Tab-separated table of C-alpha atoms and ligand atoms in Angstrom:
chain	number	residue	atom	x	y	z
A	1	MET	CA	-29.801	-56.252	-31.655
A	2	GLY	CA	-26.853	-58.588	-31.470
A	3	MET	CA	-28.227	-61.411	-29.451
A	4	THR	CA	-27.147	-65.003	-29.369
A	5	ARG	CA	-29.259	-67.864	-28.089
A	6	THR	CA	-27.907	-71.054	-26.716
A	7	LEU	CA	-29.873	-74.246	-26.104
A	8	LEU	CA	-28.896	-75.633	-22.885
A	9	GLU	CA	-29.110	-79.336	-22.020
A	10	CYS	CA	-32.207	-80.205	-24.078
A	11	SER	CA	-33.184	-83.595	-25.481
A	12	LEU	CA	-35.570	-84.064	-28.381
A	13	SER	CA	-38.252	-85.413	-25.897
A	14	ASP	CA	-38.292	-82.333	-23.770
A	15	LYS	CA	-41.162	-80.148	-23.900
A	16	LEU	CA	-39.631	-77.302	-22.322
A	17	CYS	CA	-36.144	-76.239	-22.833
A	18	VAL	CA	-34.036	-73.552	-21.240
A	19	ILE	CA	-32.656	-71.217	-23.828
A	20	GLN	CA	-29.977	-68.853	-22.537
A	21	GLU	CA	-30.039	-65.405	-24.124
A	22	LYS	CA	-26.724	-63.476	-24.157
A	23	GLN	CA	-27.214	-59.813	-24.781
A	24	TYR	CA	-23.674	-58.692	-25.355
A	25	GLU	CA	-24.620	-55.039	-25.656
A	26	VAL	CA	-25.948	-54.962	-22.064
A	27	ILE	CA	-22.437	-55.714	-20.911
A	28	ILE	CA	-20.293	-54.175	-23.462
A	29	VAL	CA	-21.726	-50.768	-24.033
A	30	PRO	CA	-21.952	-49.674	-20.368
A	31	THR	CA	-18.440	-51.142	-19.723
A	32	PHE	CA	-17.236	-49.135	-22.823
A	33	LEU	CA	-18.977	-45.993	-21.564
A	34	VAL	CA	-17.603	-46.241	-18.022
A	35	THR	CA	-14.083	-46.760	-19.398
A	36	ILE	CA	-14.460	-43.596	-21.564
A	37	PHE	CA	-15.813	-41.660	-18.681
A	38	LEU	CA	-12.881	-42.749	-16.469
A	39	ILE	CA	-10.234	-41.834	-19.088
A	40	LEU	CA	-11.900	-38.498	-19.576
A	41	LEU	CA	-11.994	-37.839	-15.795
A	42	GLY	CA	-8.317	-38.752	-15.609
A	43	VAL	CA	-7.443	-36.356	-18.343
A	44	ILE	CA	-9.388	-33.495	-16.811
A	45	LEU	CA	-7.879	-34.191	-13.353
A	46	TRP	CA	-4.442	-34.235	-14.926
A	47	LEU	CA	-5.037	-30.903	-16.885
A	48	PHE	CA	-6.238	-29.380	-13.579
A	49	ILE	CA	-3.190	-30.491	-11.615
A	50	ARG	CA	-0.867	-29.332	-14.270
A	51	GLU	CA	-2.549	-25.874	-14.399
A	52	GLN	CA	-2.306	-25.621	-10.605
A	53	ARG	CA	1.424	-26.300	-10.645
A	54	THR	CA	2.141	-23.975	-13.446
A	55	GLN	CA	0.199	-21.095	-11.590
A	56	GLN	CA	2.224	-21.826	-8.422
A	57	GLN	CA	5.553	-21.642	-10.488
A	58	ARG	CA	4.666	-18.508	-12.448
A	59	PRO	CA	6.900	-15.669	-11.245
A	60	GLY	CA	4.633	-12.735	-12.149
A	61	PRO	CA	1.682	-11.346	-10.156
A	62	ARG	CA	-1.651	-13.411	-9.963
A	63	ASP	CA	-5.088	-11.990	-9.381
A	64	ILE	CA	-5.188	-10.336	-6.071
A	65	ALA	CA	-6.581	-11.566	-2.975
A	66	PRO	CA	-8.340	-14.755	-3.740
A	67	VAL	CA	-7.169	-16.103	-0.458
A	68	PRO	CA	-7.970	-14.599	2.943
A	69	PRO	CA	-5.142	-12.434	4.451
A	70	SER	CA	-4.322	-14.957	7.117
A	71	ARG	CA	-3.344	-17.622	4.540
A	72	ASP	CA	0.386	-18.193	4.452
A	73	LEU	CA	1.954	-20.128	1.629
A	74	SER	CA	5.604	-20.991	1.852
A	75	TRP	CA	7.995	-18.759	0.102
A	76	GLU	CA	9.200	-21.568	-2.292
A	77	ALA	CA	5.690	-22.646	-3.176
A	78	ALA	CA	4.893	-19.139	-4.136
A	79	GLY	CA	7.601	-19.108	-6.814
A	80	HIS	CA	8.752	-15.838	-5.574
A	81	GLY	CA	10.445	-14.276	-8.510
A	82	GLY	CA	11.178	-17.706	-10.021
A	83	ASN	CA	14.762	-18.245	-9.799
A	84	VAL	CA	15.905	-17.393	-6.392
A	85	ALA	CA	14.139	-20.112	-4.278
A	86	LEU	CA	16.660	-22.714	-3.420
A	87	PRO	CA	16.315	-25.470	-0.832
A	88	LEU	CA	17.483	-24.107	2.567
A	89	LYS	CA	19.864	-27.054	3.519
A	90	GLU	CA	21.708	-27.396	0.074
A	91	THR	CA	23.203	-23.982	0.052
A	92	SER	CA	24.985	-21.390	2.059
A	93	VAL	CA	24.238	-17.798	1.915
A	94	GLU	CA	27.551	-17.066	0.129
A	95	ASN	CA	26.791	-19.747	-2.489
A	96	PHE	CA	23.317	-18.513	-2.771
A	97	LEU	CA	24.369	-14.972	-3.504
A	98	GLY	CA	26.515	-16.020	-6.346
A	99	ALA	CA	23.473	-17.738	-7.790
A	100	THR	CA	21.291	-14.831	-8.494
A	101	PRO	CA	22.052	-13.712	-12.056
A	102	ALA	CA	18.741	-11.930	-12.336
A	103	LEU	CA	20.238	-9.160	-10.227
A	104	ALA	CA	23.628	-8.829	-12.237
A	105	LYS	CA	22.473	-5.730	-14.150
A	106	LEU	CA	21.537	-3.888	-11.020
A	107	GLN	CA	24.870	-4.387	-9.122
A	108	VAL	CA	26.424	-1.079	-7.845
A	109	PRO	CA	30.178	-1.525	-7.149
A	110	ARG	CA	30.606	-1.217	-3.519
A	111	GLU	CA	33.581	1.262	-3.859
A	112	GLN	CA	31.107	3.697	-5.364
A	113	LEU	CA	29.246	3.973	-2.134
A	114	SER	CA	31.743	6.280	-0.546
A	115	GLU	CA	30.397	7.276	2.903
A	116	ILE	CA	27.375	6.596	5.197
A	117	LEU	CA	26.005	9.994	6.021
A	118	GLU	CA	23.385	8.920	8.629
A	119	GLN	CA	21.002	6.238	9.740
A	120	ILE	CA	17.471	7.469	8.949
A	121	CYS	CA	15.565	4.755	10.806
A	122	ASN	CA	15.182	0.958	11.313
A	123	GLY	CA	13.072	-0.465	8.455
A	124	SER	CA	11.389	-3.728	8.379
A	125	TYR	CA	14.525	-5.518	6.986
A	126	GLY	CA	17.191	-3.513	8.901
A	127	PRO	CA	18.693	-0.058	8.959
A	128	ILE	CA	17.731	2.543	6.380
A	129	LEU	CA	20.765	4.700	5.773
A	130	ARG	CA	21.708	7.765	3.705
A	131	ALA	CA	24.904	7.518	1.736
A	132	ASN	CA	26.886	9.292	-1.000
A	133	MET	CA	27.411	7.440	-4.188
A	134	ASN	CA	30.300	8.420	-6.592
A	135	THR	CA	28.879	9.036	-10.029
A	136	GLY	CA	32.162	9.381	-11.829
A	137	ASP	CA	32.328	13.090	-11.238
A	138	THR	CA	34.020	13.241	-7.821
A	139	SER	CA	32.789	16.828	-7.193
A	140	LYS	CA	29.235	15.666	-7.463
A	141	PRO	CA	28.556	12.713	-5.376
A	142	LYS	CA	24.834	11.608	-5.418
A	143	SER	CA	23.017	11.054	-2.210
A	144	VAL	CA	21.210	7.705	-2.173
A	145	ILE	CA	19.168	5.636	0.366
A	146	LEU	CA	20.614	2.254	1.283
A	147	LYS	CA	18.085	-0.323	2.749
A	148	ALA	CA	20.409	-2.793	4.424
A	149	LEU	CA	19.458	-6.351	5.390
A	150	LYS	CA	20.284	-6.663	9.095
A	151	GLU	CA	22.838	-9.163	10.131
A	152	PRO	CA	23.128	-12.019	10.874
A	153	ALA	CA	20.438	-13.121	8.360
A	154	GLY	CA	19.291	-16.530	7.507
A	155	LEU	CA	18.803	-17.752	4.141
A	156	HIS	CA	15.136	-17.098	4.030
A	157	GLU	CA	15.714	-13.482	4.913
A	158	VAL	CA	18.345	-13.194	2.212
A	159	GLN	CA	15.957	-14.880	-0.364
A	160	ASP	CA	13.080	-12.501	0.750
A	161	PHE	CA	15.366	-9.403	0.503
A	162	LEU	CA	16.568	-10.327	-3.014
A	163	GLY	CA	13.030	-11.157	-3.998
A	164	ARG	CA	12.040	-7.495	-2.883
A	165	ILE	CA	14.773	-6.129	-5.016
A	166	GLN	CA	13.483	-8.114	-7.985
A	167	PHE	CA	10.030	-6.831	-7.214
A	168	HIS	CA	11.228	-3.267	-7.537
A	169	GLN	CA	12.851	-4.116	-10.718
A	170	TYR	CA	9.684	-5.802	-11.992
A	171	LEU	CA	7.596	-2.711	-10.994
A	172	GLY	CA	9.819	-0.470	-13.045
A	173	LYS	CA	9.744	3.294	-13.088
A	174	HIS	CA	6.875	5.457	-12.046
A	175	LYS	CA	7.167	9.153	-11.112
A	176	ASN	CA	5.121	8.657	-7.891
A	177	LEU	CA	6.883	5.547	-6.666
A	178	VAL	CA	10.319	5.454	-5.022
A	179	GLN	CA	13.010	4.559	-7.646
A	180	LEU	CA	15.329	1.663	-7.356
A	181	GLU	CA	18.842	2.782	-8.366
A	182	GLY	CA	20.570	-0.646	-8.032
A	183	CYS	CA	21.745	-3.116	-5.300
A	184	CYS	CA	24.928	-4.589	-3.696
A	185	THR	CA	24.067	-8.216	-3.276
A	186	GLU	CA	27.127	-10.191	-4.446
A	187	GLN	CA	28.359	-10.348	-0.920
A	188	LEU	CA	27.331	-9.322	2.576
A	189	PRO	CA	26.157	-6.827	3.788
A	190	LEU	CA	23.266	-6.615	1.315
A	191	TYR	CA	21.991	-3.262	0.134
A	192	MET	CA	19.059	-2.112	-1.798
A	193	VAL	CA	20.066	1.201	-3.322
A	194	LEU	CA	17.038	3.774	-3.731
A	195	GLU	CA	16.816	7.303	-4.902
A	196	ASP	CA	17.042	9.781	-2.097
A	197	VAL	CA	13.856	11.732	-1.517
A	198	ALA	CA	15.580	13.995	0.756
A	199	HIS	CA	12.689	15.908	2.471
A	200	GLY	CA	11.399	12.693	4.051
A	201	ASP	CA	7.897	11.584	4.705
A	202	LEU	CA	4.686	13.474	4.386
A	203	LEU	CA	3.775	13.024	8.147
A	204	ASN	CA	6.744	14.895	9.267
A	205	PHE	CA	6.126	17.480	6.567
A	206	LEU	CA	2.664	17.892	7.978
A	207	TRP	CA	3.818	18.239	11.418
A	208	THR	CA	6.451	20.835	10.431
A	209	CYS	CA	3.720	22.856	8.563
A	210	ARG	CA	2.205	23.387	12.120
A	211	ARG	CA	5.360	25.134	13.142
A	212	ASP	CA	6.614	28.620	12.200
A	213	VAL	CA	8.827	27.284	9.724
A	214	MET	CA	8.587	28.836	6.321
A	215	THR	CA	11.047	27.106	4.006
A	216	MET	CA	13.781	24.522	4.266
A	217	ASP	CA	16.058	23.466	1.460
A	218	GLY	CA	13.608	24.856	-1.032
A	219	LEU	CA	10.466	23.158	0.332
A	220	LEU	CA	7.733	25.559	1.490
A	221	TYR	CA	6.189	24.436	4.701
A	222	ASP	CA	2.735	25.683	3.845
A	223	LEU	CA	-0.095	23.627	2.658
A	224	THR	CA	-3.373	24.805	0.967
A	225	GLU	CA	-6.357	22.816	0.082
A	226	LYS	CA	-5.230	22.934	-3.619
A	227	GLN	CA	-1.927	21.302	-2.508
A	228	VAL	CA	-3.707	18.569	-0.659
A	229	TYR	CA	-5.580	17.604	-3.898
A	230	HIS	CA	-2.256	17.758	-5.718
A	231	ILE	CA	-0.598	15.408	-3.381
A	232	GLY	CA	-3.599	13.189	-3.256
A	233	LYS	CA	-3.731	13.049	-7.047
A	234	GLN	CA	-0.137	11.757	-7.301
A	235	VAL	CA	-0.790	9.121	-4.660
A	236	LEU	CA	-3.872	7.917	-6.762
A	237	LEU	CA	-1.626	7.717	-9.877
A	238	ALA	CA	0.752	5.437	-7.918
A	239	LEU	CA	-2.221	3.202	-6.886
A	240	GLU	CA	-3.516	3.176	-10.506
A	241	PHE	CA	-0.170	1.916	-11.529
A	242	LEU	CA	-0.097	-0.782	-8.957
A	243	GLN	CA	-3.736	-1.708	-9.799
A	244	ASP	CA	-2.736	-2.087	-13.447
A	245	LYS	CA	-0.276	-4.756	-12.264
A	246	HIS	CA	-2.926	-6.542	-10.139
A	247	LEU	CA	-1.386	-5.195	-6.963
A	248	PHE	CA	-2.334	-2.983	-4.193
A	249	HIS	CA	-0.215	-1.076	-1.615
A	250	GLY	CA	-1.813	-2.198	1.663
A	251	ASP	CA	-0.446	0.673	3.899
A	252	VAL	CA	-1.442	3.945	2.349
A	253	ALA	CA	-0.729	6.623	4.930
A	254	ALA	CA	1.145	9.936	5.233
A	255	ARG	CA	4.147	8.107	6.809
A	256	ASN	CA	4.518	6.114	3.622
A	257	ILE	CA	4.514	9.060	1.277
A	258	LEU	CA	7.877	10.910	0.631
A	259	ILE	CA	7.789	14.525	-0.492
A	260	GLN	CA	10.338	16.406	-2.796
A	261	SER	CA	10.776	20.250	-2.704
A	262	ASP	CA	8.384	20.667	-5.558
A	263	LEU	CA	5.660	18.766	-3.800
A	264	THR	CA	6.229	15.700	-5.925
A	265	ALA	CA	4.850	12.669	-3.786
A	266	LYS	CA	6.229	9.248	-3.950
A	267	LEU	CA	4.721	6.204	-2.370
A	268	CYS	CA	7.121	4.059	-0.390
A	269	GLY	CA	6.794	1.160	1.919
A	270	LEU	CA	6.064	-1.420	-0.706
A	271	GLY	CA	6.570	-4.276	1.605
A	272	LEU	CA	2.972	-5.337	1.592
A	273	ALA	CA	2.633	-4.846	-2.167
A	274	TYR	CA	5.434	-7.373	-2.420
A	275	GLU	CA	3.466	-9.872	-0.172
A	276	VAL	CA	0.527	-9.394	-2.579
A	277	TYR	CA	2.965	-10.005	-5.656
A	278	THR	CA	4.315	-13.167	-4.068
A	279	ARG	CA	1.362	-14.650	-2.216
A	280	GLY	CA	-1.728	-13.142	-3.829
A	281	ALA	CA	-2.720	-11.652	-0.505
A	282	ILE	CA	-1.418	-9.851	2.662
A	283	SER	CA	-0.588	-12.512	5.215
A	284	SER	CA	-1.040	-10.496	8.410
A	285	THR	CA	-2.099	-7.300	9.811
A	286	GLN	CA	-0.068	-7.407	13.041
A	287	THR	CA	2.403	-4.588	12.134
A	288	ILE	CA	-0.039	-2.452	10.187
A	289	PRO	CA	-1.717	0.465	12.166
A	290	LEU	CA	-5.273	-0.568	12.452
A	291	LYS	CA	-6.755	2.943	12.126
A	292	TRP	CA	-5.871	3.117	8.387
A	293	LEU	CA	-7.352	-0.226	7.493
A	294	ALA	CA	-10.608	-0.860	5.659
A	295	PRO	CA	-13.204	-3.099	7.354
A	296	GLU	CA	-12.490	-6.082	5.194
A	297	ARG	CA	-8.784	-5.920	6.244
A	298	LEU	CA	-9.836	-5.676	9.954
A	299	LEU	CA	-12.062	-8.760	9.480
A	300	LEU	CA	-9.210	-10.558	7.866
A	301	ARG	CA	-11.124	-11.056	4.815
A	302	SER	CA	-9.543	-10.908	1.252
A	303	ALA	CA	-8.852	-7.347	0.123
A	304	GLY	CA	-7.804	-5.465	-2.929
A	305	ILE	CA	-7.234	-2.045	-4.296
A	306	ARG	CA	-10.466	-0.547	-2.666
A	307	ALA	CA	-9.006	-1.206	0.707
A	308	ASP	CA	-6.362	1.228	-0.352
A	309	VAL	CA	-9.082	3.658	-1.330
A	310	TRP	CA	-10.400	3.527	2.208
A	311	SER	CA	-6.867	4.368	3.567
A	312	PHE	CA	-6.594	7.129	0.962
A	313	GLY	CA	-9.622	8.809	2.725
A	314	ILE	CA	-7.722	8.599	5.941
A	315	LEU	CA	-4.752	10.076	4.207
A	316	LEU	CA	-6.888	13.055	3.094
A	317	TYR	CA	-7.919	13.535	6.688
A	318	GLU	CA	-4.211	13.402	7.784
A	319	MET	CA	-3.352	16.146	5.240
A	320	VAL	CA	-6.246	18.365	6.023
A	321	THR	CA	-5.577	18.160	9.783
A	322	LEU	CA	-1.847	18.589	9.372
A	323	GLY	CA	-0.970	15.048	10.607
A	324	ALA	CA	-3.585	14.530	13.359
A	325	PRO	CA	-4.094	10.873	14.458
A	326	PRO	CA	-7.208	9.348	12.969
A	327	TYR	CA	-10.235	8.770	15.357
A	328	PRO	CA	-8.646	10.366	18.278
A	329	GLU	CA	-11.350	9.423	20.695
A	330	VAL	CA	-11.273	5.794	19.719
A	331	PRO	CA	-8.650	3.260	21.229
A	332	PRO	CA	-6.870	1.619	18.259
A	333	ALA	CA	-7.921	-1.802	19.507
A	334	SER	CA	-11.678	-0.739	19.413
A	335	ILE	CA	-11.529	0.586	15.816
A	336	LEU	CA	-13.411	-2.483	14.309
A	337	GLN	CA	-16.359	-2.211	16.764
A	338	HIS	CA	-16.384	1.527	16.137
A	339	LEU	CA	-16.781	1.015	12.409
A	340	GLN	CA	-19.180	-1.856	12.806
A	341	LYS	CA	-21.620	0.679	14.337
A	342	ARG	CA	-21.310	2.463	10.842
A	343	LYS	CA	-19.370	5.344	12.431
A	344	ILE	CA	-16.978	7.339	10.482
A	345	MET	CA	-14.874	10.449	11.288
A	346	LYS	CA	-16.728	13.785	11.401
A	347	ARG	CA	-15.712	16.596	9.098
A	348	PRO	CA	-12.611	18.466	10.388
A	349	SER	CA	-13.217	22.104	10.672
A	350	SER	CA	-10.485	22.779	8.181
A	351	CYS	CA	-12.027	20.532	5.531
A	352	THR	CA	-14.379	21.863	2.819
A	353	ARG	CA	-17.691	20.005	2.188
A	354	THR	CA	-16.370	18.880	-1.200
A	355	MET	CA	-13.352	17.230	0.325
A	356	TYR	CA	-15.298	15.603	3.100
A	357	GLY	CA	-17.695	14.182	0.360
A	358	ILE	CA	-14.772	12.544	-1.233
A	359	MET	CA	-13.439	11.174	2.135
A	360	LYS	CA	-17.039	9.751	2.835
A	361	SER	CA	-17.032	8.052	-0.500
A	362	CYS	CA	-13.750	6.199	0.364
A	363	TRP	CA	-15.277	5.114	3.788
A	364	CYS	CA	-18.213	3.168	2.281
A	365	TRP	CA	-18.486	-0.028	4.242
A	366	ARG	CA	-18.974	-2.027	1.044
A	367	GLU	CA	-15.926	-2.269	-1.045
A	368	ALA	CA	-17.943	-2.143	-4.303
A	369	GLY	CA	-19.546	1.181	-3.077
A	370	ARG	CA	-16.051	2.817	-2.964
A	371	PRO	CA	-14.657	4.660	-6.097
A	372	SER	CA	-11.728	3.026	-7.952
A	373	PRO	CA	-8.400	5.018	-7.725
A	374	ARG	CA	-9.114	6.330	-11.269
A	375	GLU	CA	-12.619	7.524	-10.464
A	376	LEU	CA	-11.224	9.110	-7.415
A	377	ARG	CA	-8.499	10.942	-9.240
A	378	LEU	CA	-11.071	12.368	-11.671
A	379	ARG	CA	-13.041	13.664	-8.722
A	380	LEU	CA	-9.875	15.300	-7.369
A	381	GLU	CA	-9.147	16.824	-10.776
A	382	VAL	CA	-12.525	18.438	-10.790
A	383	ALA	CA	-12.240	19.565	-7.187
A	384	ILE	CA	-8.851	21.043	-7.784
A	385	LYS	CA	-10.127	23.515	-10.265
A	386	THR	CA	-12.116	25.437	-7.578
A	387	ALA	CA	-9.900	24.578	-4.505
A	388	ASP	CA	-8.495	27.324	-2.343
A	389	ASP	CA	-4.948	28.110	-3.204
A	390	LYS	CA	-4.482	31.033	-0.848
A	391	ALA	CA	-5.624	30.076	2.688
A	392	VAL	CA	-2.839	28.109	4.360
A	393	LEU	CA	-3.998	25.249	6.596
A	394	GLN	CA	-3.232	25.992	10.255
A	395	VAL	CA	-3.223	23.933	13.440
A	396	PRO	CA	-1.817	25.612	16.431
A	397	GLU	CA	-1.047	22.571	18.516
A	398	LEU	CA	2.292	20.994	18.120
A	399	VAL	CA	2.563	17.199	17.872
A	400	VAL	CA	4.242	15.163	20.612
A	401	PRO	CA	5.366	12.087	18.666
A	402	GLU	CA	4.998	9.705	21.522
A	403	LEU	CA	1.447	10.809	22.249
A	404	TYR	CA	0.605	10.638	18.610
A	405	ALA	CA	1.936	7.195	18.340
A	406	ALA	CA	-0.210	6.017	21.277
A	407	VAL	CA	-3.400	7.623	19.820
A	408	ALA	CA	-2.631	6.526	16.231
A	409	GLY	CA	-1.671	2.959	17.349
A	410	ILE	CA	1.803	3.060	15.863
A	411	ARG	CA	5.052	1.843	17.286
A	412	VAL	CA	6.873	5.025	18.136
A	413	GLU	CA	10.226	3.557	16.782
A	414	SER	CA	8.641	3.071	13.400
A	415	LEU	CA	7.995	6.662	13.136
A	416	PHE	CA	11.016	8.482	11.630
A	417	TYR	CA	10.778	12.006	12.855
A	418	ASN	CA	13.377	15.055	12.590
A	419	TYR	CA	10.416	17.006	13.641
A	420	SER	CA	11.367	17.348	17.283
A	421	MET	CA	14.902	18.437	16.370
A	422	LEU	CA	13.803	21.641	14.615
B	121	ATP	N1	13.951	6.710	-0.829
B	121	ATP	C1	13.943	7.363	0.365
B	121	ATP	N2	14.284	8.626	0.509
B	121	ATP	C2	14.219	9.139	1.711
B	121	ATP	N3	13.630	8.598	2.803
B	121	ATP	C3	13.315	7.271	2.673
B	121	ATP	C4	13.470	6.585	1.501
B	121	ATP	N4	12.937	5.265	1.652
B	121	ATP	C5	12.667	5.254	2.955
B	121	ATP	N5	12.853	6.406	3.526
B	121	ATP	C6	12.537	6.729	4.998
B	121	ATP	O1	12.539	5.578	5.728
B	121	ATP	C7	11.289	5.340	6.245
B	121	ATP	C8	10.788	3.893	6.196
B	121	ATP	O2	10.757	3.424	4.766
B	121	ATP	P1	9.994	2.279	4.247
B	121	ATP	O3	8.531	2.289	4.745
B	121	ATP	O4	10.056	2.290	2.690
B	121	ATP	O5	10.739	1.103	4.731
B	121	ATP	P2	10.441	-0.215	5.418
B	121	ATP	O6	10.242	-0.076	6.871
B	121	ATP	O7	11.579	-1.185	4.979
B	121	ATP	O8	9.028	-0.697	4.761
B	121	ATP	P3	8.578	-1.724	3.690
B	121	ATP	O9	8.933	-2.941	4.356
B	121	ATP	O10	7.033	-1.534	3.730
B	121	ATP	O11	9.179	-1.369	2.508
B	121	ATP	C9	10.250	6.292	5.489
B	121	ATP	O12	9.247	6.641	6.297
B	121	ATP	C10	11.282	7.424	5.146
B	121	ATP	O13	11.239	8.268	6.212
């Protein structure tokens, strides 16, 4: 022990002297340890803050849904594709448009978009239009879909719109997702150019199957159990693709599936998947019809791909009933209370027990109790082998879209229907 002793004020005649002992270790060692501890703490804190910052700035996807759906981060804080988040005040829309080199390769010269053929509907960002695009061969213009950004648009809306185009680019190609063809974003008006899935959405297809229509433009308006599985399987492939990218769709429903004449199904309405991509969660449920949502979404808890699996069960119900609104006897606003009583939809008369078994597995209250998209697809692949390919599904009652919208809890304007015009 390093101890020093000091004799304090003693004379030779003193019998008793005060000796001061200095134990340096008692002072130095703890001080040293505390200093080391503080330095280590500082380093750990610094590393933690640095990691947080890099996570916020990373442009790619993050693990889904760690935050509740109501959490709302600012667009800039979320990184949002990395290179398009500019401070609002420092730039005008025009300057900003010139500063998005990430989209340069996707630009379609405006003069190639020869004529607007029709407005399909009003999408979440603005009008959705069908147009002809010149491909070089003037005798064969190609029909495309233009999603336009409504004007006037603020910088935030422009940023968001460009971010969505980049998101499509990031997703890349998948047979069962609507394909991005390009964009026109170097000046206003802004367009996202998508492949045209000409037969429109599955809900309209299902409604038309109720009618006496046989075929239209090569599409046969008859649906068998086997075809229900066939369409379902394609939707699940699209969900698996999103899941591989740590995303989920958020609004799986017949109205968000487009159909080609060979019954190829393509998932559209990727607006919420984009929110998951940028924010890690869906920020609100206000515009999403409640009857398709899993309990955790209705309870505003964090959600993931298994919430899509719940909605997939509702989609099977939609297909097998040829587009009936889910839970017809339950008002949309009461759906949560209904589910909290552990009530699910009864088996529709047109639905086999096998298919109802699959639906019920999707409607397990606990997320972990539901199958993954892949497990579900494998079940569908087994079921398809013995499914009926002859009996055509039939529902005699025709749909009144306004009534449907009220029962389903959907804004009627958001339903694109050419159904009533047939
Ligand atoms: N590529 C397409 N081909 C044919 N019709 C399409 C296409 N894309 C969209 N539509 C039509 O427009 C409707 C709305 O599309 P979609 O849900 O993708 O747009 P949105 O309202 O902008 O949604 P989101 O913000 O979720 O992307 C579809 O139901 C469909 O009728």
